[in-house]
CSV table of C-alpha atoms in Angstrom, one decimal:
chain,number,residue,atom,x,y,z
A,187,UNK,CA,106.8,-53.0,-152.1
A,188,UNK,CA,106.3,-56.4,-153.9
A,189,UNK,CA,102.7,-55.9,-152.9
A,190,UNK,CA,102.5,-52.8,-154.5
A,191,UNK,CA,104.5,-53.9,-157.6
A,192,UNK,CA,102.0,-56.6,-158.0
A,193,UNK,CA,98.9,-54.5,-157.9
A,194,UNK,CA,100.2,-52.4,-160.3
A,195,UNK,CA,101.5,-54.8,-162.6
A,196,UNK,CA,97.8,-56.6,-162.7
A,197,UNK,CA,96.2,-52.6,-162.9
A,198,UNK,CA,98.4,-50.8,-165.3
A,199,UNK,CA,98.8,-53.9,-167.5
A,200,UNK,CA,102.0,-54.1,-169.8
A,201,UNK,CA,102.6,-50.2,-169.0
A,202,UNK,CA,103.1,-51.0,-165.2
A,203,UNK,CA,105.5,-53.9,-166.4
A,204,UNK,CA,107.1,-51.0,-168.7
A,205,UNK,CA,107.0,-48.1,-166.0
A,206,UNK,CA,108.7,-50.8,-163.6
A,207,UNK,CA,111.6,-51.7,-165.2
A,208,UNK,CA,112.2,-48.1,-166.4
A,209,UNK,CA,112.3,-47.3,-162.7
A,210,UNK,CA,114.1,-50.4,-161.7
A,211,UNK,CA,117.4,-49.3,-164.1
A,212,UNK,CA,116.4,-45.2,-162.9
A,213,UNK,CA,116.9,-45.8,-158.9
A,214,UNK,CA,116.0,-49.4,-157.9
A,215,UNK,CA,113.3,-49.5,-156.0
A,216,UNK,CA,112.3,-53.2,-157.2
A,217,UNK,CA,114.5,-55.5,-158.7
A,218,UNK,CA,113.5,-56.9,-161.9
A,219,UNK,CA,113.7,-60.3,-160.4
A,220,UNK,CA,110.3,-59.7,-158.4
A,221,UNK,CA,108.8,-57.2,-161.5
A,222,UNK,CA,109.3,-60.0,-163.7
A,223,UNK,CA,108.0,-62.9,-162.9
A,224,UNK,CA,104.9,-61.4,-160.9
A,225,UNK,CA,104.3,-60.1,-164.6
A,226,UNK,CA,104.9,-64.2,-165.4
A,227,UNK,CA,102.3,-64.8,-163.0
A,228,UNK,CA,99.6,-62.9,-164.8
A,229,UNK,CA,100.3,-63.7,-167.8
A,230,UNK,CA,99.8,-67.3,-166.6
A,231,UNK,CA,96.6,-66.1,-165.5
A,232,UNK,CA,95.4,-65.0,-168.8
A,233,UNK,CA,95.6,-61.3,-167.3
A,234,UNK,CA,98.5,-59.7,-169.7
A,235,UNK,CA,99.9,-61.6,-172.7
A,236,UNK,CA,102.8,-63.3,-171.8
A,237,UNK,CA,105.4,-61.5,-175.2
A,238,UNK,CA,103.6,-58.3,-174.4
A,239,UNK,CA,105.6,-58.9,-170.8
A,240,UNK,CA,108.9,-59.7,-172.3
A,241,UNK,CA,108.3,-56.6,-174.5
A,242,UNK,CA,107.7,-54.3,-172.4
A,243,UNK,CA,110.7,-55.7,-169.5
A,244,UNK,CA,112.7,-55.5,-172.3
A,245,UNK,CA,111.7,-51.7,-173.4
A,246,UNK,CA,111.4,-50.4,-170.1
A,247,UNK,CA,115.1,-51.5,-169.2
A,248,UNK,CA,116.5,-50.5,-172.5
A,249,UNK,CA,114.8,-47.0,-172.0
A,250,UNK,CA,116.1,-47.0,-167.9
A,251,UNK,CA,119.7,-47.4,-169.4
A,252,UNK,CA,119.6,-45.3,-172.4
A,253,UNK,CA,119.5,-42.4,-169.5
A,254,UNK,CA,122.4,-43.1,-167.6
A,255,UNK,CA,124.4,-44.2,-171.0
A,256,UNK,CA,123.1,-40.8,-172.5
A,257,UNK,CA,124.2,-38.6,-169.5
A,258,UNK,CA,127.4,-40.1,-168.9
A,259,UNK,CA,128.2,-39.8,-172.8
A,260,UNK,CA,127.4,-36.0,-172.8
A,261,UNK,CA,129.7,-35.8,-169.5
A,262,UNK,CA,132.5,-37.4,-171.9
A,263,UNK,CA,135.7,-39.2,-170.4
A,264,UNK,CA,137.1,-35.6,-170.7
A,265,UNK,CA,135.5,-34.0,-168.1
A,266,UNK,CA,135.9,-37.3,-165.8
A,267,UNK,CA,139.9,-37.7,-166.2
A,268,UNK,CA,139.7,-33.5,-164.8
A,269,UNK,CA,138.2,-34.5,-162.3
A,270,UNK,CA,140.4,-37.8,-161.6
A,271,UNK,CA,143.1,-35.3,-161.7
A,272,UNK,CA,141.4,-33.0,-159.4
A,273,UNK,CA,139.9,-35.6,-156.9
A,274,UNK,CA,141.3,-39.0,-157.8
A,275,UNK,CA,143.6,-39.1,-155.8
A,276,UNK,CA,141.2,-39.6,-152.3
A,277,UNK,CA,139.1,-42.1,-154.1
A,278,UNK,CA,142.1,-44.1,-155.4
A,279,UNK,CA,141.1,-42.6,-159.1
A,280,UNK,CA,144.1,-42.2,-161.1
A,281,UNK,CA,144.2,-41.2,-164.4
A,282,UNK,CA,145.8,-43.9,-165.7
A,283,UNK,CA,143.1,-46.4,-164.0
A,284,UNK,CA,140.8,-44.3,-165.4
A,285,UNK,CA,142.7,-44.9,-169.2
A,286,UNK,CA,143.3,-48.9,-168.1
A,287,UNK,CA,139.7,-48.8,-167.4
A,288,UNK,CA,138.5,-47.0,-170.6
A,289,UNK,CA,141.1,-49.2,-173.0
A,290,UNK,CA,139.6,-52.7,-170.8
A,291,UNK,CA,136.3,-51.4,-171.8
A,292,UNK,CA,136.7,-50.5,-175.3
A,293,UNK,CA,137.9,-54.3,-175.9
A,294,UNK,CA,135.1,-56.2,-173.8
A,295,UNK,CA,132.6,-54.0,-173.8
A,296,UNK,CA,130.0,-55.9,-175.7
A,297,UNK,CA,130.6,-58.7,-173.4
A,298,UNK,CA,130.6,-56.4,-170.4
A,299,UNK,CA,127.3,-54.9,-171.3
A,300,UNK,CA,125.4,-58.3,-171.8
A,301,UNK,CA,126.7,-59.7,-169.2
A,302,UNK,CA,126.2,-57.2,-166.9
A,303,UNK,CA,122.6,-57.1,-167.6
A,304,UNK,CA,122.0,-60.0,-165.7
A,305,UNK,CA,123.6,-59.0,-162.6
A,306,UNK,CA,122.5,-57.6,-159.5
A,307,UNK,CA,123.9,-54.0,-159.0
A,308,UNK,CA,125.8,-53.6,-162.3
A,309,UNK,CA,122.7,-54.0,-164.3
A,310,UNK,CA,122.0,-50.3,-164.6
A,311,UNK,CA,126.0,-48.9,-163.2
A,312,UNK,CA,127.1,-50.6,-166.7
A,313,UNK,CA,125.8,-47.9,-168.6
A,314,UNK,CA,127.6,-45.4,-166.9
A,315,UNK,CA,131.1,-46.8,-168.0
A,316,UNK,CA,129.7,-47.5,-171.4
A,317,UNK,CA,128.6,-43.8,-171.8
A,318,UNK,CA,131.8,-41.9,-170.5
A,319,UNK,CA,133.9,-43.8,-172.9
A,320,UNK,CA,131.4,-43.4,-175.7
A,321,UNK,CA,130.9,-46.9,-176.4
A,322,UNK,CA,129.0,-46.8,-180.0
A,323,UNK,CA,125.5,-46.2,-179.7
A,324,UNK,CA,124.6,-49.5,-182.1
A,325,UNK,CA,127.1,-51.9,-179.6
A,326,UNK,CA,125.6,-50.2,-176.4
A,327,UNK,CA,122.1,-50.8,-177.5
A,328,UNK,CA,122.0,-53.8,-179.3
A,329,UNK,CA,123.9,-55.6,-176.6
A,330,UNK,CA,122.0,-54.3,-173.6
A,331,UNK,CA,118.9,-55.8,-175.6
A,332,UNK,CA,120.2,-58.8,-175.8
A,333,UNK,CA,121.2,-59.2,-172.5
A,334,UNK,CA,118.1,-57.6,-170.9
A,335,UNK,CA,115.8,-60.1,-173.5
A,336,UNK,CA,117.8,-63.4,-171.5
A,337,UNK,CA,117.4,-61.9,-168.0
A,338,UNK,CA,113.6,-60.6,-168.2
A,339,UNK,CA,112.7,-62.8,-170.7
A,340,UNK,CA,113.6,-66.0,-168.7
A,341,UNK,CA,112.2,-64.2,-165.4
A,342,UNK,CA,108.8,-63.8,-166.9
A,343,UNK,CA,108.9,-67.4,-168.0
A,344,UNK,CA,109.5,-68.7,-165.0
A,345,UNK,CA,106.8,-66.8,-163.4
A,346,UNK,CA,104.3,-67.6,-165.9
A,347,UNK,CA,105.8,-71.0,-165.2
A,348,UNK,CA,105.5,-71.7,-162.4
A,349,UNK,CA,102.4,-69.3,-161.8
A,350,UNK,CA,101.2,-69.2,-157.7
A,351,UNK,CA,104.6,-69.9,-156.8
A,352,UNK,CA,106.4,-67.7,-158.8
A,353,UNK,CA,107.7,-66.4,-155.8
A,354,UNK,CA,110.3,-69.2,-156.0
A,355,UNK,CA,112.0,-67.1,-158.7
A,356,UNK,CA,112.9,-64.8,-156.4
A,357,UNK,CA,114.7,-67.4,-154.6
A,358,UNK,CA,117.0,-68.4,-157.2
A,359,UNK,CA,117.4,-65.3,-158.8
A,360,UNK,CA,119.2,-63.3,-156.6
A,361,UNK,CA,121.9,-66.3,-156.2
A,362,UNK,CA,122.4,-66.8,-159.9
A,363,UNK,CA,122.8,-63.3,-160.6
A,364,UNK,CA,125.2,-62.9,-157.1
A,365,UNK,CA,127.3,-66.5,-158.4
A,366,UNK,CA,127.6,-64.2,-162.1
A,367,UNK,CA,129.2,-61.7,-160.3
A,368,UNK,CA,131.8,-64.7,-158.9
A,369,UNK,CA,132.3,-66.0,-161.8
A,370,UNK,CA,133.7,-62.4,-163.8
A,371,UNK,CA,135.1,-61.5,-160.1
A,372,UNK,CA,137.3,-64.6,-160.9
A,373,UNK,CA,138.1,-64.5,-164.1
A,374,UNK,CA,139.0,-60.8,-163.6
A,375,UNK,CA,141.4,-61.8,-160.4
A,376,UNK,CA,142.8,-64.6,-162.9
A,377,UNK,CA,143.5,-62.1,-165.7
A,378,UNK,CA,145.1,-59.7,-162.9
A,379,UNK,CA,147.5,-62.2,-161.9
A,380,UNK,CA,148.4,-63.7,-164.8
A,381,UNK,CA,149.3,-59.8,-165.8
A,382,UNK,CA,151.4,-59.5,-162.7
């Protein structure tokens, strides 16, 4: 796959980059932390300029999680507490998680979104949330860009970096994004507590 990724990405120029990432947030084939900085790497190597990279990480994610954000949003939060009502109850889906849920993210969810952007797993299942409970359109957007811009912008700069062994990025990625996840993990467990 990284093979693959790379060939295209050198090919197709700052529309593989874009294609990528779109796929990436669609159903992730590749992660973004192996798109990114081999887009780095030939940027380095004077093959694709190196903002046109960022640009297009950037737009292809943004586009990736417009769809899901989009689709959930026409679904509505409606529909979803029927069929917590219906169903819930063999997932552990109440409706009244389902309203805890909405009203937690409602009041974080420009934090949530960001953040999430730079995390393994819940970079493209963020949107979903966002979308049932209708987060506004400018918060949604404008705060997945900004998140998205950190995370691909600072994986293309360490590929374009550290060029030939931009494959070192991968290495550190993955456990930044995984000790993210820790980090809101706790601070979630420490709000739940302190509730209790």
């Amino acid at each position: 796959m990284i093979a693959w990724a790379s060939e295209l990405v050198v090919s197709a120029g700052l529309i593989g980059v874009f294609l990528l990432m779109v796929a990436e947030n669609l159903f992730p084939p590749i992660p973004s932390e192996a798109i990114m900085p081999l887009a780095g790497f030939a940027a380095a190597r004077g093959q694709l300029p190196i903002g046109g990279v960022i640009a297009a990480g950037i737009s292809g994610s943004l586009f990736g999680n417009a769809f899901w954000y989009e689709v959930a949003r026409a679904f509505g939060a409606a529909r979803m507490h029927r069929l917590a009502a219906g169903f819930g109850r063999h997932v552990g889906l109440t409706s009244d998680r389902l309203l805890r849920a909405e009203a937690a993210l409602r009041r974080n969810g420009p934090a949530a979104v960001c953040l999430a952007r730079m995390m393994p797993g819940l970079r493209t299942m963020i949107s979903v949330p966002a979308g049932l409970v209708a987060l506004p359109r400018r918060v949604f957007y404008s705060f997945t860009a900004l998140g998205t811009g950190v995370w691909t912008g600072g994986l293309a700069w360490a590929g374009y970096a550290l060029e030939d062994r931009f494959h070192l990025v991968e290495d550190w990625a993955g456990p930044v994004g995984i000790g993210m996840m820790l980090m809101v993990a706790l601070v979630i467990g420490w709000r739940v507590w302190r509730a209790r």
